[in-house]
Coordinates of C-alpha atoms and ligand atoms in Angstrom, one line a residue:
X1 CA -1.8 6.3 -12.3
X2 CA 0.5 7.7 -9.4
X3 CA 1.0 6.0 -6.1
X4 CA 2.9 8.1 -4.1
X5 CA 4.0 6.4 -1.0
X6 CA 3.0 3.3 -1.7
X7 CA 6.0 0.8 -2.4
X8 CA 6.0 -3.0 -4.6
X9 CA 3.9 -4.4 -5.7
X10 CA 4.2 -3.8 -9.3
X11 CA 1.7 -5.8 -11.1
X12 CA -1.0 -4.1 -9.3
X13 CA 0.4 -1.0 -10.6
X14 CA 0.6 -1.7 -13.5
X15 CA -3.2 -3.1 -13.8
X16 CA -5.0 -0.4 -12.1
X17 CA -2.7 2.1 -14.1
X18 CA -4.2 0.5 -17.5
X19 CA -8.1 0.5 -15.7
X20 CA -7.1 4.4 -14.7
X21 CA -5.8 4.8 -18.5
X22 CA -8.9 3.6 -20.4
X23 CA -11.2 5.4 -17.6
X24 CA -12.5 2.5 -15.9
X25 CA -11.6 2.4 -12.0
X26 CA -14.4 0.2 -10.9
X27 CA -17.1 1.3 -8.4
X28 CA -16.5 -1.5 -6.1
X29 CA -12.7 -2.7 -4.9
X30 CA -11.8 -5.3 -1.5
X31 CA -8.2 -4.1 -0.7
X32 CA -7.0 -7.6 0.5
X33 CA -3.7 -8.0 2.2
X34 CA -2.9 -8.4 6.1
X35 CA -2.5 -5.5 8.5
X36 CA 0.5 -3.4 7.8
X37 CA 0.7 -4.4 3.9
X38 CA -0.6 -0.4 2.4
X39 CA -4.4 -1.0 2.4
X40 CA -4.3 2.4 4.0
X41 CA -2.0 4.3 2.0
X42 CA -3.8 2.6 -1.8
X43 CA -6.7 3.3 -0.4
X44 CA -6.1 6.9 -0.2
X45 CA -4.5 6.7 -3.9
X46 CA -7.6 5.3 -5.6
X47 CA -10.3 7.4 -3.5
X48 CA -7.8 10.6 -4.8
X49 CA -8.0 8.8 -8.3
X50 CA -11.4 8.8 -8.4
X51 CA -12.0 12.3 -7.3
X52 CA -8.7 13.9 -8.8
X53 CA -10.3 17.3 -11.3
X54 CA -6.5 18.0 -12.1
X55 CA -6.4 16.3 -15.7
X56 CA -3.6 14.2 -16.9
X57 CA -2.1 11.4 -14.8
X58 CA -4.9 10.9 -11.5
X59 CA -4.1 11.5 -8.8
X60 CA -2.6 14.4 -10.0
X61 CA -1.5 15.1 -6.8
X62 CA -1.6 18.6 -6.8
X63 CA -5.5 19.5 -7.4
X64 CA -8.0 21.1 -4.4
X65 CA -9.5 16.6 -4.7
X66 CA -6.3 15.5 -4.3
X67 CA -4.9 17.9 -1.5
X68 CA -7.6 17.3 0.3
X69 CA -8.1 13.5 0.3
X70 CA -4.3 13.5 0.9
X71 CA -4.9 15.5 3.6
X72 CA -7.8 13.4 5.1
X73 CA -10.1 16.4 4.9
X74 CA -12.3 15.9 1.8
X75 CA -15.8 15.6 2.7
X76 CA -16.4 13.4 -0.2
X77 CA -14.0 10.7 1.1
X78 CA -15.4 9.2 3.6
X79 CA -13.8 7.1 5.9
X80 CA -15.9 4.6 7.6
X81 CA -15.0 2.2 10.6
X82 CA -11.9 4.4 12.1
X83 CA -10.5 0.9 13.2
X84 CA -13.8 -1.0 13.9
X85 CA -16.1 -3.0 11.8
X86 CA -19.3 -1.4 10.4
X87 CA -22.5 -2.2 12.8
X88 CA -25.7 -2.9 10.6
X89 CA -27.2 0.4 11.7
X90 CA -23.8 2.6 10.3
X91 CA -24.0 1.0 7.3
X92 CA -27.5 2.0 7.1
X93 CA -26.7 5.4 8.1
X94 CA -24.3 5.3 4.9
X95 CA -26.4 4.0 2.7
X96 CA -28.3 7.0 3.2
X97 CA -25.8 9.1 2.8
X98 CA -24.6 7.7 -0.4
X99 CA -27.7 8.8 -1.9
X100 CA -27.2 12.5 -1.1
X101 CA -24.8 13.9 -3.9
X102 CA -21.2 14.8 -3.9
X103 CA -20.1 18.0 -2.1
X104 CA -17.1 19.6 -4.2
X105 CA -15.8 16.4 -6.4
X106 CA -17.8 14.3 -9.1
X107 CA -17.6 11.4 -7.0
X108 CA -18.4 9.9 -3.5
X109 CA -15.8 7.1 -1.8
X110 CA -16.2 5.4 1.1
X111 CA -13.5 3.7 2.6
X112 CA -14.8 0.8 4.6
X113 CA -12.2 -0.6 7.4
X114 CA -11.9 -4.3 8.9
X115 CA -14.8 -4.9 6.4
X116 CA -13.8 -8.6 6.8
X117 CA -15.6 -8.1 10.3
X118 CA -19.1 -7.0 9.5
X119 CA -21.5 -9.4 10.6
X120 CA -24.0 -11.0 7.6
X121 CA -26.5 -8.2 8.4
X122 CA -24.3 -5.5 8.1
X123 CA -23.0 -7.0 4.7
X124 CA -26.7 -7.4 3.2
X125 CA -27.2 -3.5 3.7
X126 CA -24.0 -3.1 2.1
X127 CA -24.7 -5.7 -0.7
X128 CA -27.7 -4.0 -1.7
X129 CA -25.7 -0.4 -1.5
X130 CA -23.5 -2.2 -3.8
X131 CA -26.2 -3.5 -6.2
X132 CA -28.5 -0.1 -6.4
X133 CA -26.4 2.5 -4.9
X134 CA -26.2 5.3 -7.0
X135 CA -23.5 5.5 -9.8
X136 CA -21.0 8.7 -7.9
X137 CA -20.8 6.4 -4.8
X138 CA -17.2 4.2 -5.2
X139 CA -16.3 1.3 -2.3
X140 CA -13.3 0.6 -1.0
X141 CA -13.5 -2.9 1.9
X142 CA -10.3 -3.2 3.4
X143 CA -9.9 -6.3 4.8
X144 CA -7.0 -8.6 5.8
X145 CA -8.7 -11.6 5.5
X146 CA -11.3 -11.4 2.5
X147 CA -12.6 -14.7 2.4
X148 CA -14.7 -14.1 5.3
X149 CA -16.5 -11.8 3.3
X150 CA -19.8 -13.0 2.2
X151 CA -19.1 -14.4 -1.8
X152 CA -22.4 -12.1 -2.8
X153 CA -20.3 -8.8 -1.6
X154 CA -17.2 -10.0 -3.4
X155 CA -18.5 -10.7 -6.5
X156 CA -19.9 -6.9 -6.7
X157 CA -16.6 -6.0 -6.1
X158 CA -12.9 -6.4 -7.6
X159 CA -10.5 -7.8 -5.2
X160 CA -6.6 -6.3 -5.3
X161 CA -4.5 -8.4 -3.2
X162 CA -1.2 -6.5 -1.9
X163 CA 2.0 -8.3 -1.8
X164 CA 4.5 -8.7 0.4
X165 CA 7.3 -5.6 -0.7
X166 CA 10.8 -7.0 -1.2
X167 CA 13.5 -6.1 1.1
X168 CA 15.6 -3.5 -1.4
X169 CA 12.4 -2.0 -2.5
X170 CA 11.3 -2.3 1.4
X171 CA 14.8 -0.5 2.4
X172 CA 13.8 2.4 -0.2
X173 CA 10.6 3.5 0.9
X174 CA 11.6 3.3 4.7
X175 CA 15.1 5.5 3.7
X176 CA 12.5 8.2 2.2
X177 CA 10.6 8.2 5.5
X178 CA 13.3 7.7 8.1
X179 CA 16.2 9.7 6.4
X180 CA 17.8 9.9 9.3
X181 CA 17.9 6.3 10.1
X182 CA 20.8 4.5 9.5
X183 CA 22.0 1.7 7.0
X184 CA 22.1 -1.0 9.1
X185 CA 19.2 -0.3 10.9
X186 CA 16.5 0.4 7.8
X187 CA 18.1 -2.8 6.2
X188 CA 18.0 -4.4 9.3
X189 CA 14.1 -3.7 9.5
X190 CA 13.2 -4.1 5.9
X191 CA 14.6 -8.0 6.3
X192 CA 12.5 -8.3 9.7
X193 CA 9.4 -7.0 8.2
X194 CA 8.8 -9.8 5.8
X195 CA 7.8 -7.0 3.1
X196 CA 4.8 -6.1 5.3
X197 CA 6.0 -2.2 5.2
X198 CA 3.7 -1.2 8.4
X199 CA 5.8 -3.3 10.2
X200 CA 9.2 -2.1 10.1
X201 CA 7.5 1.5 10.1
X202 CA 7.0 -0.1 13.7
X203 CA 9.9 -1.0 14.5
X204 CA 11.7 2.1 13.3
X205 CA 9.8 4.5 14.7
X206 CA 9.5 2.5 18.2
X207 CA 6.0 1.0 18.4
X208 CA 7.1 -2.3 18.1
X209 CA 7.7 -3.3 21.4
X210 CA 10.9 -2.9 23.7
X211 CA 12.5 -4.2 20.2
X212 CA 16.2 -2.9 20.1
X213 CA 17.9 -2.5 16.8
X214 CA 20.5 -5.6 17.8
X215 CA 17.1 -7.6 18.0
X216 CA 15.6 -6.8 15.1
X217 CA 19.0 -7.7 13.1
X218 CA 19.0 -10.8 15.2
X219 CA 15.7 -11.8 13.9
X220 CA 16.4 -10.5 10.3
X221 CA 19.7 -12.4 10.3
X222 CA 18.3 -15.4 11.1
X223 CA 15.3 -14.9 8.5
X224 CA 18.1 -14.6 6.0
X225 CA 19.7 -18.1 7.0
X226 CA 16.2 -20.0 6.8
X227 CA 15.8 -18.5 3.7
X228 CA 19.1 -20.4 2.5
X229 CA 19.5 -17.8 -0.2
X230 CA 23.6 -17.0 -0.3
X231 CA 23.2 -13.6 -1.6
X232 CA 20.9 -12.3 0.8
X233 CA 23.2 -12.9 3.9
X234 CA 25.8 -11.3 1.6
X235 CA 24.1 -8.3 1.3
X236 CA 22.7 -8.5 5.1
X237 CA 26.4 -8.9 6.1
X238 CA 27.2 -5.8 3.7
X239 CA 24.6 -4.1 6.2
X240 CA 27.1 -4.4 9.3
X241 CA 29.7 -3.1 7.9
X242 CA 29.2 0.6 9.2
X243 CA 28.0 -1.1 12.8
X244 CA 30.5 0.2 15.8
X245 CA 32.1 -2.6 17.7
X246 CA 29.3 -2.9 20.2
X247 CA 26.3 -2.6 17.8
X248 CA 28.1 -5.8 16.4
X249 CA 28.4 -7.7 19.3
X250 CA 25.2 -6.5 20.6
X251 CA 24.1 -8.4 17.2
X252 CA 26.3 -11.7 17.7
X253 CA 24.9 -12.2 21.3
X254 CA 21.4 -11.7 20.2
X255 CA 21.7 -13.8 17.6
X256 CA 23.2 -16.5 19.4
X257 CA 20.5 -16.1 21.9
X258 CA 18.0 -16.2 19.4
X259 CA 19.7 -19.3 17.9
X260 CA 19.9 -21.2 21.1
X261 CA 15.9 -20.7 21.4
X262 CA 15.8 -22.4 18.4
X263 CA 17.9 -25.4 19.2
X264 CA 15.9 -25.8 22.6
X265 CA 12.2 -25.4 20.6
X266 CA 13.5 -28.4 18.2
X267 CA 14.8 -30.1 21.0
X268 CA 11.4 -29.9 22.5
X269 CA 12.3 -27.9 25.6
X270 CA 10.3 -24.8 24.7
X271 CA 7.1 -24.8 22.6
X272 CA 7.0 -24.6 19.0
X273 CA 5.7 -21.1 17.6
X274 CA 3.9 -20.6 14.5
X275 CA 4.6 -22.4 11.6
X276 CA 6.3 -18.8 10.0
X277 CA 9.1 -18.7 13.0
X278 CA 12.3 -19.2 10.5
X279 CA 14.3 -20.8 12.9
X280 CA 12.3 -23.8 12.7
X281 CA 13.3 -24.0 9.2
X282 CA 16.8 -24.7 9.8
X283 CA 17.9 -28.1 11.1
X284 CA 19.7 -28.8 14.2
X285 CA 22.9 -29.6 13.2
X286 CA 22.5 -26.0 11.0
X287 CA 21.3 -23.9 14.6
X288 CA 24.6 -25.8 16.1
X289 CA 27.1 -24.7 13.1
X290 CA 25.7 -20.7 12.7
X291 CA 25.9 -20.8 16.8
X292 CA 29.7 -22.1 16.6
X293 CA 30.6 -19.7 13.8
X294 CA 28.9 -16.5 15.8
X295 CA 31.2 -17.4 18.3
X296 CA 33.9 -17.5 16.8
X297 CA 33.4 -13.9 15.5
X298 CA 32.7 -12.9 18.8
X299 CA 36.0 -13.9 20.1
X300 CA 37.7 -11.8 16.9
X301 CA 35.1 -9.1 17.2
X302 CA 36.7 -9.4 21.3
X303 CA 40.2 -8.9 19.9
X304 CA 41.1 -5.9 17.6
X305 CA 39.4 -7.1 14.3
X306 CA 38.0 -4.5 12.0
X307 CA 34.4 -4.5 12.1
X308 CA 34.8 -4.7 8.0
X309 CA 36.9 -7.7 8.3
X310 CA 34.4 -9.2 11.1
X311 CA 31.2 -8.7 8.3
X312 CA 33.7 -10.1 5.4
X313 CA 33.8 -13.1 7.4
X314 CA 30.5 -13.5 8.1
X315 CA 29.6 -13.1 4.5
X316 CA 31.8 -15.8 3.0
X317 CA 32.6 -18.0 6.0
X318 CA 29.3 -18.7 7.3
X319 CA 27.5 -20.0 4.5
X320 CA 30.0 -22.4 3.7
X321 CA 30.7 -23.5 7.4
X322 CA 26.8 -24.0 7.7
X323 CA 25.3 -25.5 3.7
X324 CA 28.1 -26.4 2.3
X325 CA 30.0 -28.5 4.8
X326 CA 27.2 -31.1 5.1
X327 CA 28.7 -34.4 3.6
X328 CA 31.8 -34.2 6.2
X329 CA 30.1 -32.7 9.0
X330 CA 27.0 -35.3 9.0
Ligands
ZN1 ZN1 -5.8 15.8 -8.6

C-alpha cells in the first residue's frame, strides 16, 4: 500500500500494507488518534485504496478513483460530519444512501468525523448500517477518543491507533511541505509538536496563535531537557547553529522566561498546568542550573561569540552543568 503524505507510524504501514496485499482492507475501520495525528490524511489513503481501478500497488495514485478522492471530488467518497458529529437523522439519511450503488468506482466510503461524538441513537443507526449494510459500503470513524464509542460499534469495526511521529521523521515531512522554511525553525516545530504533525503544520504556517519561532524553540528546548535524553539537546543545539545573533538571544530570553514559569509553578506561585507541561518534570534545583547556564550564554552571546561556538556550548556544557553535576551541587 502507498501512503503518500502521511508520515510514522510504521507498524501500521506495514499491517494494512499486508491486509491491502492479500486483498482484505476491512469494511469497517475507527481511525483512533487525537486531533492533529493524520486521521485526515489515512483516511483519504484507505478510502483511495479501496476505490483505486489503477492495478498494482493501491492507491495507485495516479487513476480517475485516486485523482479524484485525492482531490476531494469523488462522489463515492463521502465525507460525512465536515467537523461536527453525525445527528441521528444524517445518519439515517446515509444509511439510505449507502443502499443506492456506487457512481464510477466498485466501492462506496464514508468517512465519518468526530464519530466519538454521536450520541447512542445516532450510533444504533450506524451499528445496524454496519451489521446489514450492503457489502460496496466501507466505514471509516475518526475519532480522537474511541472509547466513547459504544463497544457494539467497535467491535464491527477494526480500530488503527496513530502514533505520535518522531521528531526526525516529523522534521522530514514538514521540510517536504514547508521547503522554504528554515532548519531551525522546522526542527524547532517538529520537537514542539510532540509528533502530533497537525500541530507543528500550525505553528509553521501561523495558526497557532501569536506563537513566534523564539517561542516555539523555547518550548521545544525545554521539552528536550525534561526528556533527559543527552542526544536530543545535541541535535536540538545542532538546530541553532544557522540562527543569527538575535534569533539566538530571542531563544535564551524565552527560554529563560519560560524556565522561570517553571520555577514559580513548583514553587507554588502560579498554578500547576496539565500533567504533560515538561517543565514540571524537571526539578527545582534543575530549572535553577539550565536558568544559570542560559545566562551565561547570554552574556557570551552579548559579547562577540560565534553563534557556532554559543550552540557548541550549549550542547556539551549544559547537560553536564545540569545531570551530571548532582552529587556536588546537592
Ligand atoms: Zn488508483
Amino acid at each position: 500500500m502507498n501512503f503518500p503524505g502521511f508520515a510514522g507510524n510504521s507498524d501500521l504501514k506495514q499491517y494494512l500494507s499486508e491486509q491491502e496485499r492479500k486483498a482484505r482492507l476491512f469494511h469497517a475501520y475507527v481511525l483512533a488518534g487525537p486531533p492533529g495525528s493524520g486521521k485526515h490524511t489515512l483516511a483519504k489513503i484507505l478510502a483511495a485504496a479501496l476505490v483505486c481501478s489503477g492495478g498494482g500497488t493501491r492507491p495507485c495514485g495516479r487513476c480517475e478513483n485516486c485523482r479524484k478522492t485525492f482531490g476531494g471530488i469523488h462522489p463515492d467518497v463521502i465525507w460525512c460530519g465536515w467537523g461536527e458529529a453525525l445527528l441521528v437523522e444524517q445518519t439515517r439519511a446515509i444509511r439510505g444512501d449507502a443502499f443506492i450503488r456506487p457512481n464510477e468506482a466498485a466501492r462506496k466510503v464514508y468517512i465519518l468525523e468526530h464519530a466519538q461524538e454521536m450520541s447512542g441513537r445516532a450510533q444504533d443507526v450506524l451499528l445496524k448500517l454496519l451489521e446489514e449494510g450492503p457489502d460496496y459500503a466501507s466505514f471509516l470513524l475518526l475519532a480522537d477518543n474511541p472509547a466513547a464509542l459504544l463497544q457494539t460499534v467497535r467491535s464491527r469495526c477494526e480500530v488503527l491507533t496513530l502514533s505520535p511521529v518522531g521528531s526526525r521523521e516529523a522534521e522530514k515531512a514538514l521540510r517536504a511541505r514547508f521547503p522554504k522554511a528554515g532548519r531551525g525553525e522546522l526542527a524547532a516545530a517538529a520537537a514542539a509538536c510532540g509528533g502530533i504533525l497537525g500541530e507543528a503544520v500550525k505553528l509553521l504556517s501561523g495558526q497557532g496563535g501569536r506563537e513566534q519561532p523564539a517561542q516555539i524553540r523555547a518550548q521545544a528546548f525545554l521539552q528536550r531537557l525534561a526528556g533527559r535524553r543527552e542526544l536530543a539537546l545535541m541535535e536540538f543545539a545542532a538546530g541553532l547553529e544557522k540562527c543569527s545573533r538575535e534569533e539566538f538571544l530571542a531563544f535564551l530570553e524565552a527560554a529563560v522566561s519560560l524556565l522561570r514559569e517553571n520555577l514559580l509553578r513548583t514553587a507554588g506561585f502560579l498554578p500547576e498546568k496539565g500533567p504533560g507541561e515538561a517543565g514540571g518534570l524537571l526539578s527545582r534545583r534543575e530549572l535553577m542550573e539550565t536558568i544559570s547556564f542560559l545566562g551565561v550564554l547570554r552574556e557570551r552571546c552579548q559579547g562577540n561569540v560565534g553563534i557556532g561556538h554559543l550552540s557548541g556550548l550549549l550542547s556539551a556544557g549544559l547537560w553536564e552543568a545540569v545531570f551530571e553535576a548532582k552529587e556536588e551541587l546537592i
